[in-house]
XYZ file of C-alpha atoms in Angstrom:
302
model
C -6.518 12.871 -11.833
C -2.956 12.091 -10.398
C -1.906 15.465 -8.066
C 1.672 15.729 -7.887
C 3.759 17.802 -5.202
C 7.582 19.026 -5.025
C 8.854 19.390 -1.492
C 12.928 20.036 -1.512
C 15.944 18.533 0.531
C 14.996 20.755 3.830
C 12.131 19.147 4.425
C 11.161 19.203 8.093
C 11.805 22.600 7.985
C 8.912 23.631 6.541
C 7.054 23.003 9.432
C 8.000 26.151 11.003
C 8.701 28.020 7.808
C 5.479 30.044 6.242
C 6.001 29.671 2.901
C 3.479 28.385 0.078
C 4.592 26.005 -2.420
C 2.529 25.365 -5.856
C 0.745 22.554 -6.370
C 0.468 21.429 -10.283
C -2.255 18.749 -10.776
C -1.879 17.126 -14.507
C -5.040 18.730 -15.745
C -2.916 22.042 -15.713
C -4.721 23.477 -12.089
C -2.687 25.233 -10.032
C -3.310 25.892 -5.921
C -1.379 27.820 -3.008
C -0.777 25.559 -0.080
C 0.473 27.567 2.364
C 2.249 25.001 4.944
C 1.564 26.938 8.285
C -2.097 25.914 7.246
C -1.515 21.602 6.692
C -1.578 21.129 10.316
C -5.103 21.260 11.158
C -6.485 20.808 14.586
C -5.160 17.248 16.032
C -8.097 16.497 17.610
C -9.434 15.578 13.870
C -8.517 11.804 14.212
C -10.837 10.812 11.183
C -8.908 12.991 9.214
C -7.358 11.247 6.266
C -3.474 12.660 6.629
C -0.828 12.490 3.752
C 2.932 13.002 3.631
C 5.199 12.447 1.039
C 7.187 8.826 0.820
C 11.011 10.725 1.502
C 12.401 14.090 1.953
C 13.055 14.337 -1.869
C 10.673 12.693 -3.683
C 7.403 13.946 -5.151
C 4.287 13.449 -3.336
C 1.321 11.702 -5.725
C -1.823 11.221 -4.169
C -3.784 8.420 -5.643
C -6.063 9.546 -8.607
C -9.734 9.042 -6.624
C -8.780 9.980 -3.164
C -9.720 14.316 -3.202
C -12.976 12.827 -5.125
C -14.206 10.709 -2.112
C -12.281 12.605 1.334
C -10.574 15.634 2.447
C -6.851 15.872 2.871
C -4.402 16.906 4.985
C -0.919 17.817 4.680
C 1.578 17.119 7.034
C 5.998 16.833 6.249
C 5.483 13.765 8.883
C 3.185 11.087 9.313
C 2.950 9.710 12.293
C 2.529 5.542 13.276
C -0.334 5.460 15.058
C 0.695 4.126 18.668
C -0.219 0.280 19.583
C -2.306 -0.995 22.681
C -0.304 -3.000 24.713
C 3.138 -4.718 23.465
C 3.736 -5.166 20.267
C 5.128 -8.331 21.104
C 1.636 -9.661 21.605
C 1.285 -9.457 17.518
C 0.877 -12.472 16.192
C 3.565 -12.208 13.259
C 6.064 -11.464 17.010
C 4.728 -14.577 18.946
C 5.074 -17.142 15.733
C 8.220 -18.458 14.626
C 9.276 -17.049 11.548
C 9.796 -21.013 10.428
C 5.806 -21.212 10.475
C 5.292 -17.484 8.803
C 2.785 -18.542 6.290
C 0.382 -20.956 8.267
C 0.316 -18.535 11.233
C -0.958 -15.648 9.080
C -3.265 -17.286 7.098
C -4.757 -18.521 11.240
C -5.267 -14.620 11.302
C -7.396 -14.997 8.531
C -10.435 -15.784 10.789
C -14.467 -14.335 9.972
C -13.433 -12.061 13.060
C -11.021 -10.031 10.982
C -12.942 -10.893 7.316
C -15.161 -7.135 7.783
C -11.804 -5.170 8.974
C -10.546 -6.364 5.784
C -12.755 -5.688 3.484
C -13.255 -2.556 4.529
C -9.179 -2.232 3.971
C -9.496 -3.383 0.703
C -12.544 -1.343 -0.191
C -10.300 2.178 0.908
C -7.451 1.156 -1.725
C -9.596 0.087 -4.617
C -12.842 2.478 -4.006
C -11.177 5.500 -2.263
C -7.599 5.772 -3.487
C -8.163 4.191 -6.545
C -11.334 5.158 -7.822
C -13.590 3.867 -11.086
C -11.019 1.548 -12.649
C -13.436 -0.778 -14.396
C -13.250 2.847 -17.360
C -9.471 2.398 -17.126
C -9.585 -1.009 -19.843
C -9.299 -0.121 -22.825
C -10.250 -1.593 -26.035
C -6.448 -2.649 -27.022
C -5.483 -4.472 -23.503
C -7.042 -5.975 -20.169
C -5.745 -4.691 -17.626
C -4.343 -6.698 -14.471
C -4.667 -6.241 -10.650
C -3.122 -8.133 -9.037
C -3.349 -8.716 -5.153
C -0.179 -10.190 -2.964
C -1.255 -12.250 0.001
C -4.504 -12.475 -0.988
C -5.341 -15.027 2.293
C -8.058 -17.631 1.810
C -11.126 -15.549 2.818
C -10.925 -12.655 1.155
C -9.127 -12.077 -1.715
C -9.581 -9.085 -3.553
C -11.966 -7.392 -0.905
C -15.214 -10.534 -1.228
C -17.214 -7.814 -3.191
C -19.003 -6.690 -5.963
C -16.179 -4.555 -7.339
C -14.029 -7.329 -7.966
C -16.919 -8.651 -10.191
C -17.720 -4.866 -11.879
C -13.532 -5.653 -13.050
C -13.932 -8.653 -14.841
C -17.352 -7.501 -16.184
C -15.419 -4.940 -17.591
C -12.342 -7.738 -19.177
C -10.132 -7.144 -16.109
C -7.954 -9.586 -15.097
C -7.782 -10.781 -11.341
C -4.240 -12.606 -9.919
C -3.948 -14.100 -6.426
C -0.558 -14.450 -4.976
C -0.235 -16.140 -1.470
C 0.827 -19.866 -0.319
C -2.712 -20.673 0.632
C -5.683 -19.412 -1.444
C -9.425 -19.616 -1.639
C -11.163 -22.912 -2.584
C -13.249 -23.456 -5.455
C -15.808 -25.590 -6.375
C -16.153 -24.268 -9.801
C -14.939 -22.342 -12.591
C -13.134 -19.305 -11.079
C -13.466 -15.361 -11.779
C -10.368 -14.266 -10.340
C -6.599 -16.469 -11.055
C -4.073 -17.642 -8.197
C -0.828 -18.608 -8.038
C 0.586 -20.644 -5.243
C 3.221 -18.892 -3.862
C 5.440 -18.753 -0.682
C 6.224 -15.529 0.077
C 8.680 -15.623 3.525
C 11.966 -16.060 1.882
C 10.865 -14.550 -1.610
C 13.447 -13.665 -4.584
C 11.007 -13.737 -7.374
C 7.976 -13.454 -8.088
C 6.466 -15.654 -10.399
C 5.565 -13.074 -12.985
C 7.306 -11.552 -16.097
C 7.819 -7.660 -15.611
C 6.029 -4.210 -16.465
C 2.887 -6.719 -16.877
C 0.562 -5.476 -13.571
C -1.739 -2.309 -13.980
C -2.356 -2.691 -10.195
C -0.972 -4.025 -7.446
C -2.482 -4.021 -3.958
C -0.798 -5.873 -1.096
C -3.840 -5.933 3.107
C -1.957 -6.770 6.152
C 1.105 -8.238 4.621
C 4.064 -6.916 5.310
C 4.276 -6.124 9.197
C 5.537 -9.893 8.848
C 8.374 -9.364 6.667
C 9.280 -6.034 8.529
C 9.828 -8.710 11.697
C 11.631 -11.586 10.020
C 14.547 -8.509 8.784
C 14.508 -7.485 12.355
C 15.550 -11.055 13.565
C 17.380 -12.378 10.891
C 21.037 -11.662 10.675
C 21.892 -11.472 7.068
C 25.835 -12.202 6.926
C 26.104 -12.157 3.176
C 26.329 -8.686 1.345
C 24.831 -9.896 -1.487
C 21.362 -11.079 0.582
C 19.000 -8.402 0.656
C 16.218 -8.494 3.583
C 13.166 -9.917 2.993
C 11.320 -6.816 2.827
C 13.962 -4.937 0.235
C 13.313 -8.223 -1.734
C 9.955 -7.944 -1.588
C 9.019 -4.366 -2.556
C 11.719 -4.362 -5.337
C 9.803 -7.430 -7.088
C 6.568 -5.125 -6.445
C 7.551 -2.570 -8.222
C 9.549 -5.069 -11.505
C 6.510 -6.249 -12.095
C 4.335 -3.131 -12.072
C 4.201 -1.268 -15.746
C 6.718 0.605 -16.244
C 4.774 4.062 -16.943
C 1.809 4.482 -15.132
C 1.863 1.624 -13.066
C 0.000 1.651 -9.424
C 0.262 -0.004 -5.813
C -1.363 0.370 -2.369
C 0.616 -1.224 0.480
C -1.201 -1.649 3.594
C 0.154 -3.120 6.867
C 1.089 -2.199 10.377
C 4.367 -0.914 11.231
C 5.256 -0.948 14.878
C 7.465 1.834 14.854
C 8.037 4.774 13.130
C 10.878 3.359 11.256
C 8.732 0.475 9.835
C 7.232 3.091 7.276
C 10.789 4.636 6.854
C 11.977 1.773 6.182
C 9.213 0.379 3.372
C 9.275 4.295 1.838
C 12.987 3.514 1.553
C 12.750 0.169 -0.372
C 10.610 2.140 -2.700
C 12.956 4.750 -3.672
C 16.129 2.355 -4.144
C 13.227 -0.177 -6.596
C 13.091 2.734 -8.766
C 14.391 6.012 -7.820
C 11.919 7.812 -10.353
C 8.725 6.429 -8.154
C 6.402 8.780 -6.672
C 3.959 8.235 -4.261
C 2.844 8.691 -0.343
C 2.034 7.904 2.963
C -1.489 7.966 4.139
C -3.308 7.466 7.475
C -7.152 6.771 7.373
C -9.546 5.515 9.728
C -10.814 3.329 7.102
C -13.075 1.019 9.378
C -15.173 2.325 12.062
C -14.589 2.851 15.956
C -11.054 1.110 14.977
C -7.581 2.550 15.085
C -5.949 4.023 12.175
C -4.642 2.585 9.673
C -1.269 3.058 7.540
C -1.657 2.970 3.782
C 1.711 3.549 1.120
C 0.644 4.556 -2.574
C 3.376 4.650 -5.314
C 3.357 5.101 -9.220
C 5.604 4.686 -12.107
């Protein structure tokens, strides 16, 4: 079940106005939300916080999120404060020419548990029981962009259950898992640093996910000079391709990344809105990994 909210262009003013908005669920029920009550105690660091993609964009929750978590709505989502100087992060340290190899050097065992938890939140908490969404006429396709070599699709029983239900699981990256025998998943080797087009037809993917990758493109966009008016920054080209390959009606996408500043999150959401003006979704701040910092997810649906 998707929950749809409509926010007017003067959304920031809602923080000081005591007004009630109508929240219409697709099932037909109507709930009244008082925005004066949406800002609960800031000490609730483990609460899931949700905000619209943009000031004029309909807010749509992931179909399973309200079934698994208590959701707190805000008009503006703050980006978690970075610990230490941001230039120490891997995407800043390595040169853009080595972006693919340096990114995969972070695919170490110590990060495997973190990545698995991020996938688990995206698949289980947000999208729910996907295995029941397969129908008899067609199998669904789940695409993992920048899947990496150690934990594609989260490396848990979730992927196995999807495959047993007839799903096609497709991974896309420059460095892929080594498969000694027949692979349950299918992979396409593709460099994502200077991407122009994903090697997939338009509208063939039902669900797309990208975990811990967009920050590399955001750094490239901030350090690279685009002299040509027709040349789009890497992040805009990537987002446009993610939207293009999604099913035109009902295609879902979840992006998780590490923004350096609030502007990074705005850039991603603005690129989504530009790629498809009718796109809906939300920004999510959550702590999916115990005793770790809060993470940023972006959910969108066509």
